[in-house]
Amino acid sequence: MPEALALSAPRRATAVLGEASAAWFLVAPAGIALFLLLLGPSAALLALSFSDWELGAPTLAWIGFENYAELATDPVFRAALSNTLVYVRVVMPASIGLGLGVALLIESGTRLRAFFRAVYFLPVVSLLVAMATAWQYLLHPTIGPVNKLLAMVGIAPVNWLGSSDWVMVSLCMIGVWENLGFVVVLFLAGLTAIPADLYAAAETDGARSGLDRFRLVTWPLLGPTTLFVVTITAIRCLRVFDTVAALTRGGPNNASEVLLHMMYREGFSYFRIGYSAAITVVFLVIVLALMLVQTRLLDRQVHYG
Amino acid sequence: MRAEGGRAILIEGVEKAFGATRVLKGVSLTLRQGEFMALVGPSGCGKTTLLRIVAGLESADAGRVVIGGRDVTRARPADRDIAMVFQNYALYPHLTVAQNLAVPLAMRRLSALERLPLVHRLVPGNAARRRAIAARVGEAAAMLRIAHLLDRRPGQLSGGQRQRVALGRALVREPAAFLMDEPLSNLDAELRAGTRQEIVDLHRRAGVTTIYVTHDQVEAMTMADRVAVMMEGEVLQLGTPREVYDDPCDIRVAGFLGSPRINALPGIATENGVSLGTLALPLRAAAAPGSAVTIGLRPEAIRVAPLGLACRVEHLEYLGAETLLHARLEAPEARIVARLPVAAGEGLSRGDAVRLGADWERALVFGADGKRLALHQAARIDA
Ligand SMILES: Nc1ncnc2c1ncn2[C@@H]1O[C@H](COP(=O)(O)OP(=O)(O)OP(=O)(O)O)[C@@H](O)[C@H]1O
Ligand SMILES: [Mg+2]
């Protein structure tokens, strides 16, 4: 019966090629594109990470795991890895927590919703390098308005981007500013998808306080959105690069070195492509692990069949 | 039964406008304790809005709502002691059926602290209260025959099962009033008929005052003690199913109830009756002679009669137990639908001339404004 319903073109293909080869034939275009655009470059990257190739060098030697061994003892890499993880651990929860709060406030208000939505999305669409210049001015140790404001309340000036104690704090603040709007917009979309009747039901069921309704309806129904936001924000944070490149170049003294910036420096300043590829592989492994945690563990808990 | 005592509901002069649209134009209704009232009316007439105002989910611009002797016009929904069944069920998708049923109890019987996961174990007396809630949930589930579904989530249930869970969530508590907004409208015809009877039985057992919104007149007529017919933001008539059907106060009420619709024939009031074309009917309506009136005649009051009005058959609908005859009255120009025994419809076909008579004593006379006119004496003629 199902065969009778099938379209005639695939049937002719199966008749000529047999079912299995017809299947290969049909997935081929997508498969080739996938290989050329994603799997091929990744494989090349992995291969390069086992070589000592330098940009422009006519030859290369296979050196096995030497790049990785060097990474394990490289203090700069250790700083970059730990700074990146600190950045993720601070910026991700802060921007998600703040973003959810802002989204709830905007959603519960009646007017100016579109206005706030646009304002919060501004950092996302603006060119970060240009914005970084603005931050550089704001945080300037002598002429920056931030320090002038602090001086007015009697706090000594801080060398925001120049001192190794403060540089990660500054980068994290900028990171939250950068991610907040993105998170807010995603949460707003998630909130509008919650049926209003559920809130009505919660109220008649006796959920008096806003907190009760948040726990009974909003938070669980935002589950899929939250999961998506967590994953995407974690990856955006892991990927931190432009602010570092524009504002600190990893300094002072590697205090703000992060994975992708180090990779960029090794590859395009020192031309050590093999070493740079090894850093990228580490980065990809972290991202993949994150995706696996999402799909395997959390996904099951937030989608209600 | 006193209107304001016990668990009665009093709705008084409720008005509501959304922007410039006046949705409710002064609605007043009184429900006796334990009464099952159906609120019917065409789509958009304000039924849901009225129900939401009674529930406290919408605020009234004017008027007041009294539930169980307490003025709740300004009270929050949670403080009104009502339970509501929503048209699309509004079940919590992330909770199991058992948890869904427990929500109204947990919200009222447990403190905020006791509702927190893990922490609740530290609160004294908590375990006993939780057991009581579980027991009550079990009872309600058994009553609705959903005990085997308690561990499922709403997404894993059929429409009929979800509907039961929604009913169950209202039933676990014993509220002062049930508010139901078209709870059966998403079910297929067979399931609807079965559940209809079940709701009536449940109501009889629990005896809770109920407002049941529907635009299905069969539901309204079969389930309710009294029917309130609402149109364009006003309650036109409130009465028993018999009263609103046999004795409608307005042509719109008469037109809304009954399927096929009541026939509306254009007549003229005369000195001693009403004239319908060449026919003089001794329906002495309270109308000035010469004024236009509408004669309302139910399809089942019409029959084929040799001395009746001359009509032409437009088409016939054979329904098995009966035949609906759609005909055109020639003078005055009007359409007529008659509900005939199958035998009477036999041999008729499109275009045939046919003479239709009626039990004229069952005719209703309405004035030009649509209001029902009183008749001075019962009519009796042979046509
Ligand atoms: N929040 C709102 N804002 C503006 N207009 C509204 C709102 N809610 C309802 N209305 C309007 O009020 C009128 C009555 O709506 P309501 O939902 O009460 O109708 P109903 O009788 O329940 O209809 P149905 O049988 O289709 O459910 C409609 O014209 C509707 O457009
Ligand atoms: Mg409605």
XYZ file of C-alpha atoms and ligand atoms in Angstrom:
720
model
C 0.000 0.000 0.000
C 2.692 2.595 0.852
C 4.457 1.809 -2.427
C 1.279 2.586 -4.279
C 1.241 6.020 -2.706
C 4.881 6.821 -3.411
C 5.707 9.280 -6.139
C 6.792 7.824 -9.428
C 10.185 9.562 -9.810
C 11.876 7.989 -6.752
C 10.410 4.687 -7.805
C 12.112 4.891 -11.143
C 15.388 5.772 -9.388
C 15.074 2.745 -7.130
C 14.285 0.558 -10.069
C 17.501 1.544 -11.844
C 19.926 1.835 -8.958
C 18.562 -0.295 -6.164
C 17.303 1.245 -2.989
C 20.617 1.745 -1.176
C 22.448 3.378 -4.056
C 19.425 5.554 -4.768
C 19.603 6.751 -1.191
C 23.294 7.623 -1.522
C 22.599 9.337 -4.790
C 19.916 11.485 -3.176
C 21.938 12.535 -0.135
C 25.027 13.185 -2.214
C 24.538 16.942 -2.858
C 23.959 17.699 0.815
C 26.722 15.305 1.805
C 29.250 16.910 -0.505
C 28.349 20.396 0.686
C 28.622 19.262 4.307
C 32.038 17.800 3.624
C 33.382 20.765 1.690
C 32.132 23.395 4.089
C 32.387 21.761 7.511
C 33.940 18.343 7.797
C 36.769 18.939 5.286
C 38.112 22.089 6.940
C 37.778 20.483 10.369
C 39.744 17.461 9.218
C 42.397 19.727 7.686
C 42.558 21.644 10.946
C 43.021 18.464 12.930
C 45.740 17.349 10.528
C 47.540 20.694 10.772
C 47.518 20.485 14.562
C 49.804 17.445 14.238
C 52.281 19.381 12.078
C 54.837 22.130 12.594
C 53.690 24.076 9.572
C 54.389 27.805 9.588
C 52.574 30.193 7.317
C 54.483 30.491 4.028
C 56.876 27.660 4.827
C 57.499 25.393 1.812
C 57.586 22.158 3.851
C 56.033 20.729 6.924
C 56.857 17.839 9.232
C 54.460 15.609 11.119
C 55.297 15.977 14.776
C 52.509 13.970 16.365
C 51.260 15.311 19.662
C 54.121 17.732 20.181
C 51.921 20.814 19.755
C 49.573 19.493 22.412
C 52.449 18.667 24.708
C 53.680 22.211 24.326
C 50.214 23.553 25.078
C 50.144 21.589 28.317
C 53.224 23.381 29.594
C 52.667 26.790 27.976
C 51.843 29.322 30.757
C 50.196 31.633 28.214
C 47.846 28.857 27.129
C 47.031 28.085 30.744
C 46.244 31.773 31.320
C 44.139 31.902 28.171
C 42.175 28.794 29.090
C 41.529 29.894 32.641
C 40.630 33.470 31.597
C 38.210 32.122 29.007
C 36.541 29.873 31.555
C 36.345 32.714 34.090
C 34.793 34.876 31.406
C 32.192 32.190 30.619
C 31.429 31.555 34.262
C 30.869 35.240 35.019
C 29.364 36.633 31.835
C 26.999 33.766 31.056
C 25.085 33.641 34.364
C 25.161 37.415 34.783
C 23.799 38.191 31.345
C 21.207 35.405 31.541
C 20.019 36.423 35.009
C 19.884 40.105 34.152
C 18.424 39.368 30.728
C 15.570 37.318 32.193
C 14.845 40.066 34.699
C 14.797 42.758 32.033
C 12.647 40.610 29.722
C 10.115 40.016 32.511
C 9.993 43.745 33.240
C 9.496 44.656 29.593
C 6.850 41.983 29.118
C 4.890 43.016 32.205
C 4.892 46.654 31.122
C 2.241 47.797 28.716
C 3.845 50.617 26.770
C 7.130 51.122 24.948
C 7.729 47.405 24.485
C 8.992 47.795 20.936
C 11.202 50.676 22.041
C 12.896 48.703 24.816
C 13.280 45.708 22.571
C 15.135 47.830 20.027
C 17.289 49.539 22.658
C 18.407 46.283 24.200
C 19.137 44.765 20.851
C 21.354 47.680 19.822
C 24.655 46.224 21.141
C 23.973 43.034 19.229
C 23.656 44.695 15.851
C 26.295 47.366 16.352
C 29.853 46.751 15.231
C 31.659 45.604 18.323
C 35.028 47.014 17.293
C 33.484 50.470 16.992
C 31.767 50.045 20.318
C 35.066 48.944 21.826
C 36.485 52.353 21.024
C 33.663 53.902 22.992
C 34.445 51.622 25.902
C 38.094 52.536 25.657
C 37.146 56.166 26.128
C 34.669 55.427 28.953
C 37.195 53.363 30.864
C 40.227 55.556 30.172
C 42.226 55.915 33.421
C 42.568 59.726 33.271
C 39.971 61.189 30.920
C 37.335 58.398 31.165
C 33.898 59.406 32.525
C 33.713 56.250 34.656
C 36.697 57.249 36.746
C 35.433 60.847 36.911
C 32.134 59.593 38.309
C 33.977 57.462 40.844
C 36.081 60.466 41.823
C 32.904 62.423 42.539
C 31.928 59.896 45.209
C 35.468 59.802 46.503
C 36.713 56.554 45.018
C 40.273 56.439 43.767
C 40.659 56.057 39.979
C 40.964 52.526 38.629
C 43.114 51.520 35.704
C 40.305 49.475 34.189
C 42.046 48.049 31.156
C 45.665 48.531 32.157
C 45.938 46.732 35.469
C 46.049 42.959 35.617
C 43.722 42.989 38.640
C 40.952 44.843 36.867
C 41.220 43.940 33.219
C 39.104 40.761 33.423
C 36.509 42.612 35.502
C 36.260 45.252 32.787
C 36.075 42.686 29.995
C 33.373 40.791 31.850
C 31.308 43.949 32.306
C 31.595 44.721 28.615
C 30.715 41.097 27.898
C 27.523 41.338 29.929
C 26.612 44.564 28.144
C 27.259 42.872 24.831
C 25.219 39.737 25.560
C 22.388 41.226 27.581
C 20.364 42.477 24.625
C 20.667 39.188 22.825
C 19.441 37.296 25.875
C 16.609 39.773 26.458
C 15.324 39.439 22.916
C 15.387 35.638 23.088
C 13.583 35.599 26.432
C 11.000 38.086 25.155
C 10.249 35.743 22.278
C 9.971 32.848 24.737
C 7.660 34.817 27.026
C 5.242 35.795 24.275
C 4.887 32.116 23.393
C 3.459 31.247 26.824
C -0.348 30.993 26.546
C -2.099 33.710 28.560
C -4.675 31.150 29.691
C -2.028 29.401 31.764
C -1.569 32.543 33.833
C -5.328 32.836 34.196
C -5.469 29.204 35.316
C -2.643 29.785 37.777
C -4.454 32.755 39.266
C -7.724 30.900 39.721
C -5.790 27.942 41.100
C -4.569 30.209 43.870
C -1.179 31.471 42.703
C -1.444 34.852 44.370
C 2.039 36.263 44.109
C 4.032 36.982 41.006
C 6.686 34.635 42.343
C 4.164 31.779 42.552
C 3.096 32.348 38.977
C 6.719 32.581 37.878
C 7.486 29.236 39.474
C 4.303 27.540 38.325
C 4.135 28.825 34.749
C 6.873 31.144 33.499
C 10.026 29.295 34.491
C 8.974 25.797 33.388
C 7.485 27.029 30.138
C 10.589 29.054 29.404
C 12.621 25.851 29.749
C 13.348 25.271 26.071
C 14.164 28.965 25.597
C 16.454 28.972 28.613
C 18.274 25.926 27.373
C 18.816 27.550 24.012
C 19.929 30.795 25.639
C 22.380 28.980 27.916
C 23.957 27.094 25.033
C 24.185 30.015 22.686
C 25.464 32.392 25.377
C 28.058 29.896 26.540
C 29.341 29.602 22.994
C 29.291 33.361 22.485
C 31.298 33.740 25.693
C 33.782 31.022 24.775
C 34.256 32.815 21.490
C 35.218 36.103 23.134
C 37.697 37.804 20.827
C 36.855 41.253 19.463
C 36.867 43.148 22.754
C 40.174 41.571 23.719
C 41.710 42.262 20.315
C 40.510 45.857 20.252
C 41.007 46.840 23.884
C 43.766 44.842 25.580
C 45.500 42.535 23.081
C 45.595 39.999 25.874
C 47.605 42.288 28.138
C 48.801 43.400 30.500
C 51.156 40.490 30.889
C 48.642 37.954 29.486
C 46.160 38.863 32.246
C 43.389 39.085 29.651
C 44.603 36.472 27.183
C 41.769 34.255 25.923
C 41.696 31.168 23.718
C 40.692 32.662 20.400
C 42.929 35.683 20.780
C 45.894 33.470 21.558
C 45.033 31.311 18.566
C 44.940 34.426 16.401
C 48.246 35.668 17.736
C 50.041 32.358 17.308
C 48.656 31.899 13.818
C 48.748 35.352 12.327
C 51.385 37.241 14.330
C 53.874 34.429 14.883
C 52.713 32.383 11.866
C 52.801 29.130 13.884
C 49.832 27.601 12.105
C 50.310 24.109 13.531
C 50.345 25.373 17.100
C 47.434 27.676 16.404
C 45.477 24.742 14.955
C 46.044 22.768 18.143
C 44.517 25.626 20.163
C 41.538 25.662 17.826
C 41.071 21.921 18.269
C 40.974 22.374 22.049
C 38.410 25.128 21.558
C 36.279 22.926 19.310
C 36.416 20.053 21.789
C 35.090 22.331 24.530
C 32.257 23.568 22.295
C 31.368 20.021 21.241
C 31.313 18.843 24.836
C 28.933 21.662 25.649
C 26.609 20.725 22.794
C 26.616 17.109 23.912
C 25.663 18.062 27.448
C 22.819 20.082 26.050
C 21.349 17.485 23.731
C 21.927 14.456 25.931
C 21.142 15.733 29.388
C 19.075 18.871 29.429
C 16.980 18.522 26.336
C 15.011 15.691 27.849
C 14.072 17.746 30.874
C 12.678 20.841 29.239
C 10.617 19.514 26.356
C 7.254 18.280 27.484
C 5.919 15.688 25.073
C -33.151 30.322 48.697
C -31.839 33.796 49.294
C -30.035 35.288 46.378
C -27.011 36.491 48.306
C -26.713 33.666 50.813
C -25.010 30.300 50.626
C -23.059 29.809 47.465
C -25.253 31.777 45.126
C -23.857 34.155 42.541
C -25.152 37.630 41.955
C -24.063 39.660 38.952
C -25.384 43.184 38.978
C -25.206 45.807 36.233
C -21.820 44.677 34.970
C -20.398 46.821 32.193
C -17.203 46.428 30.255
C -15.657 48.216 27.312
C -12.438 47.430 25.477
C -11.403 50.797 24.115
C -14.410 52.139 22.255
C -16.169 48.759 21.963
C -18.810 48.246 24.613
C -18.715 44.514 25.161
C -21.039 44.238 28.164
C -23.855 46.744 28.499
C -25.127 46.247 32.014
C -25.509 42.531 32.612
C -27.441 41.317 35.645
C -27.929 37.662 36.542
C -28.829 35.866 39.738
C -27.896 32.245 40.258
C -29.505 30.304 43.042
C -27.327 28.128 45.213
C -26.462 24.910 43.412
C -28.001 26.051 40.176
C -26.592 25.070 36.790
C -26.965 28.021 34.463
C -26.088 27.910 30.804
C -24.958 31.154 29.249
C -25.595 31.025 25.522
C -25.276 33.475 22.717
C -23.659 33.927 19.345
C -19.915 34.259 18.984
C -18.560 37.566 20.203
C -21.527 38.508 22.364
C -19.411 38.768 25.502
C -19.863 35.391 27.221
C -16.199 34.795 27.891
C -15.729 38.388 29.004
C -18.555 38.046 31.527
C -17.145 34.770 32.827
C -13.689 36.287 33.194
C -15.166 39.179 35.138
C -16.908 36.749 37.476
C -13.602 34.900 37.854
C -11.737 38.131 38.498
C -9.464 37.742 35.493
C -10.893 40.914 34.000
C -12.112 43.965 35.873
C -15.591 45.362 35.327
C -16.000 49.036 34.470
C -19.206 49.176 36.481
C -21.445 46.856 38.466
C -20.656 44.250 41.083
C -20.205 40.525 41.547
C -21.269 38.719 44.710
C -20.265 35.098 45.283
C -21.548 33.222 48.291
C -22.750 36.402 49.972
C -19.406 38.146 49.647
C -18.878 41.119 47.366
C -15.838 40.064 45.334
C -15.920 42.793 42.703
C -12.450 43.935 43.705
C -11.109 40.569 44.930
C -8.273 38.704 43.247
C -9.175 35.476 41.394
C -7.409 33.424 44.054
C -9.605 34.962 46.751
C -12.935 34.331 45.028
C -13.272 30.631 45.802
C -14.102 29.718 42.223
C -12.798 27.058 39.880
C -12.654 27.611 36.175
C -12.513 25.230 33.233
C -10.971 26.872 30.198
C -11.987 26.307 26.616
C -8.525 25.034 25.674
C -8.082 23.296 29.052
C -5.021 25.377 30.084
C -3.271 22.418 31.705
C 0.310 22.902 32.888
C 2.279 21.063 30.204
C 5.300 20.325 32.394
C 3.338 18.707 35.213
C 1.892 15.216 35.297
C -1.840 14.739 35.536
C -1.520 14.101 39.274
C 0.496 17.277 39.738
C -1.933 19.264 37.621
C -4.796 18.094 39.803
C -2.848 18.906 42.955
C -2.014 22.508 42.042
C -5.213 24.157 43.351
C -4.867 22.261 46.634
C -1.139 22.809 47.028
C -1.499 26.527 46.369
C -4.059 26.853 49.121
C -3.008 24.316 51.704
C 0.779 24.577 51.555
C 2.876 27.607 52.386
C 5.338 28.990 49.853
C 8.141 27.334 51.803
C 6.410 23.960 51.758
C 6.042 24.112 48.006
C 9.784 24.376 47.448
C 11.440 21.169 46.352
C 13.471 19.496 49.124
C 12.990 22.343 51.612
C 9.434 21.212 52.303
C 10.697 18.156 54.154
C 11.904 20.414 56.942
C 8.476 21.905 57.648
C 6.559 20.118 60.427
C 3.191 18.662 59.433
C 4.047 18.918 55.789
C 4.028 15.200 55.083
C 0.525 14.808 56.486
C -0.795 17.684 54.409
C 0.819 16.258 51.297
C -0.776 12.874 51.953
C -4.177 14.531 52.316
C -3.711 16.279 48.988
C -2.652 13.054 47.275
C -5.702 11.286 48.659
C -8.027 14.006 47.385
C -6.366 13.913 43.957
C -6.907 10.153 43.904
C -10.596 10.567 44.690
C -11.130 13.159 41.979
C -9.233 11.034 39.474
C -11.333 8.002 40.315
C -14.527 10.004 39.951
C -13.487 11.116 36.453
C -11.997 7.732 35.547
C -8.540 9.132 34.900
C -6.751 7.290 37.709
C -4.709 5.297 35.180
C -3.420 8.507 33.610
C -2.031 10.144 36.734
C 1.622 9.794 35.730
C 1.244 11.117 32.217
C 1.783 14.632 31.003
C -0.996 16.544 29.201
C 0.867 16.201 25.908
C 0.420 12.440 26.120
C -3.361 12.576 26.491
C -6.205 12.642 23.988
C -8.486 15.651 23.789
C -11.201 13.934 25.798
C -8.751 12.891 28.494
C -7.327 16.408 28.743
C -10.825 17.705 29.100
C -11.392 15.342 32.035
C -8.194 16.475 33.680
C -9.300 20.089 33.294
C -12.610 19.191 34.927
C -10.734 17.315 37.622
C -8.584 20.304 38.422
C -11.787 22.224 39.080
C -13.335 19.390 41.071
C -10.534 18.611 43.540
C -11.447 21.633 45.545
C -14.967 22.338 46.637
C -15.301 25.870 45.398
C -18.318 28.138 45.777
C -18.748 28.227 42.029
C -17.695 26.476 38.845
C -17.137 28.584 35.779
C -16.901 26.631 32.542
C -16.078 28.240 29.220
C -17.178 25.980 26.373
C -15.435 22.977 27.889
C -16.754 20.568 25.280
C -16.183 22.588 22.150
C -12.965 20.766 21.230
C -14.489 17.298 21.454
C -16.103 15.256 18.702
C -19.862 14.834 18.669
C -19.978 11.436 20.355
C -17.572 12.296 23.136
C -19.406 15.542 23.643
C -22.736 13.834 24.200
C -21.194 11.439 26.725
C -19.298 14.100 28.630
C -22.366 16.327 28.682
C -24.208 13.807 30.779
C -21.170 13.294 32.981
C -20.881 16.972 33.793
C -24.560 17.043 34.701
C -24.073 14.035 36.997
C -21.003 15.573 38.598
C -22.913 18.762 39.174
C -25.742 16.876 40.767
C -23.331 15.117 43.111
C -21.290 18.165 44.080
C -24.159 20.657 44.013
C -21.886 23.549 43.194
C -23.355 26.638 41.568
C -22.224 26.560 37.959
C -22.087 28.988 35.063
C -21.636 27.066 31.848
C -20.813 29.054 28.747
C -21.633 27.485 25.420
C -22.862 28.429 22.024
C -24.246 24.977 21.497
C -27.946 25.259 22.168
C -28.351 21.517 22.629
C -25.915 21.662 25.539
C -27.733 24.628 26.992
C -31.175 23.044 26.703
C -30.209 19.590 27.950
C -27.861 20.429 30.800
C -29.065 23.600 32.426
C -31.609 24.377 35.095
C -31.924 27.792 33.548
C -30.626 29.334 30.353
C -29.462 32.916 29.968
C -29.527 34.082 26.370
C -27.031 36.808 25.696
C -26.661 38.999 22.649
C -24.513 41.983 21.888
C -23.516 42.407 25.494
C -26.964 42.110 27.020
C -28.844 39.274 28.637
C -32.090 39.186 26.680
C -33.806 36.434 28.601
C -33.259 34.192 31.582
C -35.511 31.203 32.091
C -35.859 27.447 32.099
C -35.049 25.728 28.799
C -38.814 25.408 28.200
C -39.485 29.067 28.857
C -36.783 30.402 26.576
C -37.829 28.054 23.781
C -41.612 28.228 24.007
C -41.918 31.704 25.356
C -39.054 33.833 24.013
C -39.270 37.524 24.827
C -37.447 38.695 21.720
C -37.255 37.620 18.093
C -33.461 37.290 18.493
C -33.902 34.791 21.321
C -36.468 32.879 19.282
C -34.105 32.925 16.311
C -31.078 31.768 18.282
C -32.740 28.775 19.922
C -34.078 26.001 17.752
C -32.671 24.386 14.685
C -33.734 24.926 11.985
C -34.443 28.518 12.892
C -37.889 29.765 13.700
C -39.769 31.073 10.641
C -40.255 34.824 10.651
C -43.253 35.810 8.541
C -44.180 39.440 7.869
C -47.701 40.253 9.085
C -49.843 43.338 9.615
C -51.740 43.993 12.816
C -55.488 44.507 12.268
C -58.492 45.363 14.470
C -59.147 41.770 15.465
C -55.998 39.886 14.677
C -53.051 39.741 12.358
C -53.168 39.371 8.629
C -50.678 37.224 6.828
C -51.176 37.690 3.115
C -54.757 36.645 2.454
C -55.039 34.881 5.770
C -56.633 36.615 8.736
C -55.293 35.134 11.941
C -57.144 35.801 15.194
C -53.931 36.636 17.018
C -55.006 39.760 18.874
C -51.608 41.251 19.491
C -51.096 44.426 21.469
C -50.121 46.470 18.425
C -51.648 49.447 16.688
C -53.786 48.339 13.726
C -51.866 48.738 10.506
C -48.440 48.338 12.069
C -46.012 45.711 10.818
C -45.428 42.693 13.036
C -43.406 39.518 12.690
C -45.070 36.166 13.139
C -42.707 33.579 14.527
C -43.578 29.981 13.760
C -41.412 27.011 14.736
C -40.770 24.562 11.866
C -42.394 21.767 13.872
C -45.642 23.774 14.107
C -46.073 23.690 10.350
C -47.803 20.968 8.381
C -49.165 20.312 4.919
C -52.817 21.433 4.849
C -55.221 21.690 1.887
C -56.498 25.114 2.955
C -53.113 26.549 3.964
C -50.892 29.207 2.433
C -49.782 28.684 -1.135
C -46.071 27.887 -1.284
C -43.582 26.535 -3.757
C -41.123 23.804 -2.777
C -37.463 24.933 -2.946
C -35.805 21.830 -1.660
C -36.245 18.912 0.706
C -33.822 17.557 3.265
C -34.413 13.954 4.179
C -33.059 13.380 7.686
C -34.226 9.824 8.246
C -36.697 10.396 11.044
C -38.173 13.475 9.421
C -37.995 15.659 6.371
C -37.213 19.368 6.301
C -39.212 21.155 3.660
C -37.800 24.475 2.478
C -40.453 26.437 0.652
C -41.113 29.939 -0.612
C -44.307 31.618 0.505
C -45.728 33.512 -2.441
C -47.706 36.293 -0.747
C -46.257 37.831 1.270
C -42.815 36.943 -0.012
C -41.039 34.835 2.651
C -39.097 31.646 3.159
C -40.579 28.873 5.228
C -39.014 25.779 6.731
C -41.268 22.994 7.894
C -40.345 19.910 9.869
C -42.580 17.200 8.410
C -43.065 13.518 9.053
C -41.298 11.584 6.328
C -44.641 10.395 4.890
C -45.879 13.967 4.432
C -42.809 14.884 2.409
C -43.118 11.934 0.088
C -44.071 12.738 -3.474
C -43.033 16.388 -3.166
C -40.199 17.685 -5.259
C -38.573 20.955 -6.189
C -40.892 23.434 -7.862
C -44.121 21.738 -6.729
C -46.929 23.856 -5.366
C -47.792 22.973 -1.795
C -50.180 24.408 0.792
C -48.856 24.787 4.314
C -50.885 25.285 7.447
C -49.865 25.601 11.053
C -50.852 25.251 14.673
C -51.462 28.959 14.806
C -51.976 28.873 18.551
C -48.249 28.195 18.765
C -47.430 31.301 16.729
C -45.477 34.078 18.422
C -45.989 37.700 17.482
C -43.180 40.217 17.656
C -43.352 43.979 17.226
C -41.253 46.025 14.844
C -38.583 46.400 17.558
C -38.293 42.626 17.868
C -39.972 42.478 21.283
C -42.616 39.872 21.872
C -46.215 41.144 21.883
C -48.770 39.820 24.306
C -51.824 38.144 22.783
C -55.286 38.912 24.088
C -56.782 35.526 23.427
C -55.792 32.118 22.237
C -56.304 31.560 18.567
C -58.080 28.729 16.885
C -58.588 28.456 13.179
C -58.477 25.646 10.725
C -55.952 26.249 8.066
N -8.857 41.836 25.429
C -9.720 42.324 24.532
N -9.463 43.472 23.894
C -10.332 43.983 23.000
N -11.499 43.410 22.662
C -11.822 42.258 23.254
C -10.958 41.652 24.220
N -11.537 40.508 24.638
C -12.701 40.412 23.970
N -12.883 41.453 23.139
C -14.061 41.699 22.284
O -15.180 41.561 23.098
C -16.230 40.927 22.394
C -16.742 39.766 23.222
O -15.740 38.802 23.325
P -15.958 37.445 24.101
O -14.685 36.698 24.044
O -16.522 37.729 25.434
O -17.036 36.733 23.186
P -17.720 35.305 23.368
O -19.163 35.553 23.563
O -17.014 34.531 24.400
O -17.496 34.670 21.944
P -17.167 33.143 21.551
O -18.448 32.401 21.589
O -16.647 33.269 20.152
O -16.133 32.639 22.502
C -15.677 40.526 21.059
O -16.163 41.444 20.101
C -14.201 40.649 21.207
O -13.626 41.083 20.006
Mg -15.715 32.790 24.353
